[in-house]
mmCIF file of C-alpha atoms in Angstrom:
data_model
loop_
_atom_site.group_PDB
_atom_site.id
_atom_site.type_symbol
_atom_site.label_atom_id
_atom_site.label_comp_id
_atom_site.label_asym_id
_atom_site.label_seq_id
_atom_site.Cartn_x
_atom_site.Cartn_y
_atom_site.Cartn_z
ATOM 1 C CA MET J 1 17.551 -6.464 -1.503
ATOM 2 C CA LYS J 2 19.109 -3.787 0.704
ATOM 3 C CA ALA J 3 17.808 -1.062 -1.622
ATOM 4 C CA THR J 4 14.302 -2.463 -1.341
ATOM 5 C CA TYR J 5 14.550 -2.640 2.426
ATOM 6 C CA LEU J 6 15.668 0.996 2.615
ATOM 7 C CA ILE J 7 12.886 2.084 0.280
ATOM 8 C CA THR J 8 10.262 0.313 2.345
ATOM 9 C CA LEU J 9 11.482 1.864 5.567
ATOM 10 C CA SER J 10 11.497 5.351 4.087
ATOM 11 C CA VAL J 11 7.902 5.348 2.914
ATOM 12 C CA LEU J 12 5.007 6.009 5.249
ATOM 13 C CA VAL J 13 1.785 4.154 4.671
ATOM 14 C CA ILE J 14 -1.871 3.709 5.578
ATOM 15 C CA ILE J 15 -4.825 1.485 5.458
ATOM 16 C CA THR J 16 -6.802 2.432 2.407
ATOM 17 C CA ALA J 17 -9.474 0.827 0.285
ATOM 18 C CA GLY J 18 -12.702 1.503 -1.437
ATOM 19 C CA CYS J 19 -16.182 0.983 -2.597
ATOM 20 C CA SER J 20 -18.318 3.683 -4.094
ATOM 21 C CA SER J 21 -19.758 4.403 -0.625
ATOM 22 C CA VAL J 22 -16.318 4.456 1.014
ATOM 23 C CA PRO J 23 -14.411 7.743 1.016
ATOM 24 C CA THR J 24 -11.394 7.565 -1.303
ATOM 25 C CA LYS J 25 -10.868 11.161 -2.505
ATOM 26 C CA ASP J 26 -8.007 11.639 -0.005
ATOM 27 C CA ILE J 27 -6.087 8.680 -1.448
ATOM 28 C CA GLN J 28 -3.168 9.424 -3.759
ATOM 29 C CA ILE J 29 -1.622 6.566 -5.767
ATOM 30 C CA THR J 30 1.524 6.687 -7.885
ATOM 31 C CA THR J 31 3.375 3.891 -9.612
ATOM 32 C CA GLN J 32 6.642 3.681 -11.451
ATOM 33 C CA ALA J 33 8.274 0.953 -13.488
ATOM 34 C CA ASP J 34 11.873 0.559 -14.525
ATOM 35 C CA PRO J 35 11.749 1.570 -18.210
ATOM 36 C CA LYS J 36 14.347 -1.108 -19.026
ATOM 37 C CA ALA J 37 12.373 -3.919 -17.359
ATOM 38 C CA ASN J 38 10.161 -6.161 -19.461
ATOM 39 C CA LEU J 39 7.438 -6.626 -16.868
ATOM 40 C CA THR J 40 5.452 -9.027 -19.044
ATOM 41 C CA ALA J 41 8.396 -11.467 -18.967
ATOM 42 C CA TYR J 42 7.995 -12.123 -15.238
ATOM 43 C CA SER J 43 5.727 -15.020 -14.344
ATOM 44 C CA THR J 44 6.573 -16.004 -10.748
ATOM 45 C CA TYR J 45 7.123 -14.221 -7.440
ATOM 46 C CA THR J 46 7.771 -14.916 -3.793
ATOM 47 C CA TRP J 47 7.444 -12.816 -0.669
ATOM 48 C CA ALA J 48 10.451 -11.204 1.021
ATOM 49 C CA GLY J 49 10.943 -12.345 4.616
ATOM 50 C CA SER J 50 8.441 -11.373 7.221
ATOM 51 C CA VAL J 51 6.173 -8.428 6.635
ATOM 52 C CA SER J 52 5.075 -6.345 9.571
ATOM 53 C CA ILE J 53 2.723 -3.467 10.059
ATOM 54 C CA LEU J 54 3.016 -0.590 12.485
ATOM 55 C CA ARG J 55 1.590 -1.547 15.873
ATOM 56 C CA ASP J 56 -1.575 0.296 16.796
ATOM 57 C CA PRO J 57 -2.686 -1.005 20.207
ATOM 58 C CA THR J 58 -5.328 1.710 20.648
ATOM 59 C CA GLY J 59 -7.066 0.898 17.357
ATOM 60 C CA GLN J 60 -6.681 4.513 16.285
ATOM 61 C CA TRP J 61 -6.156 3.722 12.599
ATOM 62 C CA GLU J 62 -6.381 -0.074 12.356
ATOM 63 C CA PRO J 63 -9.481 -1.729 13.831
ATOM 64 C CA PRO J 64 -8.443 -4.054 16.688
ATOM 65 C CA THR J 65 -9.957 -7.155 15.049
ATOM 66 C CA TYR J 66 -8.479 -6.446 11.607
ATOM 67 C CA ASP J 67 -5.191 -7.985 10.421
ATOM 68 C CA ALA J 68 -4.178 -5.378 7.841
ATOM 69 C CA ASP J 69 -0.871 -6.992 6.887
ATOM 70 C CA ALA J 70 -2.590 -10.310 6.076
ATOM 71 C CA GLU J 71 -5.217 -8.410 4.077
ATOM 72 C CA ILE J 72 -2.570 -6.486 2.133
ATOM 73 C CA LYS J 73 -0.738 -9.699 1.259
ATOM 74 C CA TYR J 74 -4.006 -11.360 0.198
ATOM 75 C CA LEU J 75 -4.955 -8.401 -2.028
ATOM 76 C CA ILE J 76 -1.526 -8.193 -3.653
ATOM 77 C CA ASP J 77 -1.571 -11.968 -4.279
ATOM 78 C CA ARG J 78 -5.029 -11.618 -5.856
ATOM 79 C CA GLU J 79 -3.966 -8.781 -8.147
ATOM 80 C CA LEU J 80 -0.700 -10.474 -9.189
ATOM 81 C CA ARG J 81 -2.642 -13.622 -10.083
ATOM 82 C CA LYS J 82 -4.985 -11.508 -12.218
ATOM 83 C CA LYS J 83 -1.863 -10.373 -14.065
ATOM 84 C CA GLY J 84 -0.896 -13.989 -14.778
ATOM 85 C CA MET J 85 1.763 -14.334 -12.083
ATOM 86 C CA LEU J 86 2.078 -17.305 -9.764
ATOM 87 C CA GLU J 87 3.609 -17.453 -6.310
ATOM 88 C CA SER J 88 6.624 -19.789 -6.246
ATOM 89 C CA SER J 89 9.288 -20.385 -3.628
ATOM 90 C CA THR J 90 11.470 -22.200 -6.178
ATOM 91 C CA ASN J 91 13.538 -19.847 -8.341
ATOM 92 C CA PRO J 92 11.021 -16.951 -8.534
ATOM 93 C CA ASP J 93 11.419 -14.123 -11.050
ATOM 94 C CA LEU J 94 10.361 -11.429 -8.582
ATOM 95 C CA ILE J 95 10.377 -10.746 -4.871
ATOM 96 C CA ALA J 96 7.288 -8.924 -3.619
ATOM 97 C CA VAL J 97 7.525 -6.630 -0.625
ATOM 98 C CA PHE J 98 5.275 -4.070 1.023
ATOM 99 C CA ALA J 99 5.593 -1.623 3.872
ATOM 100 C CA VAL J 100 3.024 0.317 5.828
ATOM 101 C CA GLY J 101 3.682 3.388 7.928
ATOM 102 C CA VAL J 102 1.895 6.172 9.721
ATOM 103 C CA ASP J 103 2.756 9.769 10.576
ATOM 104 C CA THR J 104 0.407 10.738 13.377
ATOM 105 C CA GLN J 105 1.774 14.285 13.489
ATOM 106 C CA ALA J 106 1.398 15.205 9.807
ATOM 107 C CA LEU J 107 0.320 18.798 9.301
ATOM 108 C CA LYS J 108 -2.043 20.116 6.648
ATOM 109 C CA LEU J 109 -3.773 23.371 5.802
ATOM 110 C CA LYS J 110 -7.524 23.053 6.355
ATOM 111 C CA VAL J 111 -10.310 25.593 6.085
ATOM 112 C CA ASP J 112 -11.890 26.406 9.436
ATOM 113 C CA PRO J 113 -15.657 26.087 8.773
ATOM 114 C CA LYS J 114 -16.478 28.946 11.173
ATOM 115 C CA THR J 115 -13.958 31.548 9.997
ATOM 116 C CA LYS J 116 -13.364 30.253 6.433
ATOM 117 C CA ILE J 117 -9.644 30.857 7.045
ATOM 118 C CA GLU J 118 -6.983 28.232 6.359
ATOM 119 C CA VAL J 119 -5.388 26.945 9.529
ATOM 120 C CA VAL J 120 -2.706 24.355 10.150
ATOM 121 C CA GLU J 121 -4.033 21.179 11.744
ATOM 122 C CA GLU J 122 -2.634 17.799 12.612
ATOM 123 C CA VAL J 123 -4.013 15.368 10.067
ATOM 124 C CA PRO J 124 -2.581 11.903 10.637
ATOM 125 C CA ALA J 125 -1.414 10.406 7.354
ATOM 126 C CA GLY J 126 -0.116 7.097 6.218
ATOM 127 C CA GLY J 127 0.933 5.193 3.179
ATOM 128 C CA LEU J 128 1.497 1.855 1.545
ATOM 129 C CA LEU J 129 4.513 0.932 -0.547
ATOM 130 C CA VAL J 130 4.439 -2.133 -2.783
ATOM 131 C CA ALA J 131 7.631 -3.074 -4.636
ATOM 132 C CA LEU J 132 8.539 -5.857 -7.024
ATOM 133 C CA VAL J 133 12.228 -6.687 -7.058
ATOM 134 C CA ASN J 134 14.046 -8.649 -9.748
ATOM 135 C CA ALA J 135 15.126 -11.767 -7.831
ATOM 136 C CA GLU J 136 18.309 -12.163 -9.860
ATOM 137 C CA SER J 137 19.607 -8.579 -9.842
ATOM 138 C CA GLY J 138 18.063 -7.310 -6.595
ATOM 139 C CA TYR J 139 16.810 -4.142 -8.322
ATOM 140 C CA VAL J 140 13.311 -2.775 -7.933
ATOM 141 C CA VAL J 141 11.549 -3.110 -11.305
ATOM 142 C CA TRP J 142 8.146 -1.760 -10.248
ATOM 143 C CA ALA J 143 6.892 0.205 -7.250
ATOM 144 C CA GLY J 144 3.631 1.738 -6.175
ATOM 145 C CA VAL J 145 2.995 4.173 -3.349
ATOM 146 C CA ALA J 146 -0.338 5.201 -1.877
ATOM 147 C CA THR J 147 -0.844 7.905 0.721
ATOM 148 C CA ALA J 148 -3.990 9.043 2.491
ATOM 149 C CA GLU J 149 -5.341 10.751 5.552
ATOM 150 C CA LEU J 150 -5.960 8.369 8.420
ATOM 151 C CA MET J 151 -9.533 7.793 9.353
ATOM 152 C CA ASP J 152 -10.233 8.075 13.079
ATOM 153 C CA LYS J 153 -11.206 4.634 14.367
ATOM 154 C CA PRO J 154 -12.431 3.119 11.078
ATOM 155 C CA ASP J 155 -14.631 0.032 11.180
ATOM 156 C CA VAL J 156 -13.327 -3.210 9.649
ATOM 157 C CA GLU J 157 -15.443 -2.938 6.489
ATOM 158 C CA THR J 158 -14.281 0.622 5.782
ATOM 159 C CA ALA J 159 -10.634 -0.299 6.364
ATOM 160 C CA ARG J 160 -11.001 -3.368 4.130
ATOM 161 C CA ALA J 161 -12.752 -1.388 1.392
ATOM 162 C CA ARG J 162 -10.188 1.433 1.398
ATOM 163 C CA LEU J 163 -7.317 -1.032 1.306
ATOM 164 C CA ASP J 164 -8.940 -2.976 -1.546
ATOM 165 C CA TYR J 165 -9.356 0.286 -3.474
ATOM 166 C CA VAL J 166 -5.675 1.108 -3.081
ATOM 167 C CA VAL J 167 -4.202 -2.280 -3.978
ATOM 168 C CA THR J 168 -6.568 -2.799 -6.914
ATOM 169 C CA ASN J 169 -5.894 0.629 -8.398
ATOM 170 C CA MET J 170 -2.179 0.502 -7.703
ATOM 171 C CA LEU J 171 -1.605 -2.868 -9.357
ATOM 172 C CA LYS J 172 -3.873 -2.236 -12.313
ATOM 173 C CA GLU J 173 -0.941 -0.247 -13.730
ATOM 174 C CA LEU J 174 1.125 -3.422 -13.843
ATOM 175 C CA PRO J 175 0.903 -4.982 -17.352
ATOM 176 C CA LYS J 176 -0.873 -8.304 -17.778
ATOM 177 C CA LYS J 177 1.189 -11.302 -18.853
#
């Protein structure tokens, strides 16, 4: 469990999602599974402790009326159920955990449209980490990480769509039971 906690704290995350009309080209998703783990053998999961999201009182990257952590949990639950897994607080096979973080001072090379020269600009970035931990051993057996540029003051539908895009595409790599 400690390893999972440290992993979640070390990864920066963002609200992401998608529809065809929602911008997703900035979103990068990677997943990795323990090659020794038989992921199709797991059938139940529970959530690790409380899950929190970075506070954003100004609504800079999370719309003020949008509960991103509840949405992330809902989307992960939905995708795990599609894979044949059930949530269970009694002797679960896996412990699900996610972390969200933001780096508001991330730097990136961008082309200045006037001069056509690359310049360094602050481009706030964030990411989402989702990990599945073997409840018996405490080892992470599957993890997915998504990173993206933060949208400036996104509306609720855009935030929801980008987040849906991320969770759906991230967990589609998980094998079905």
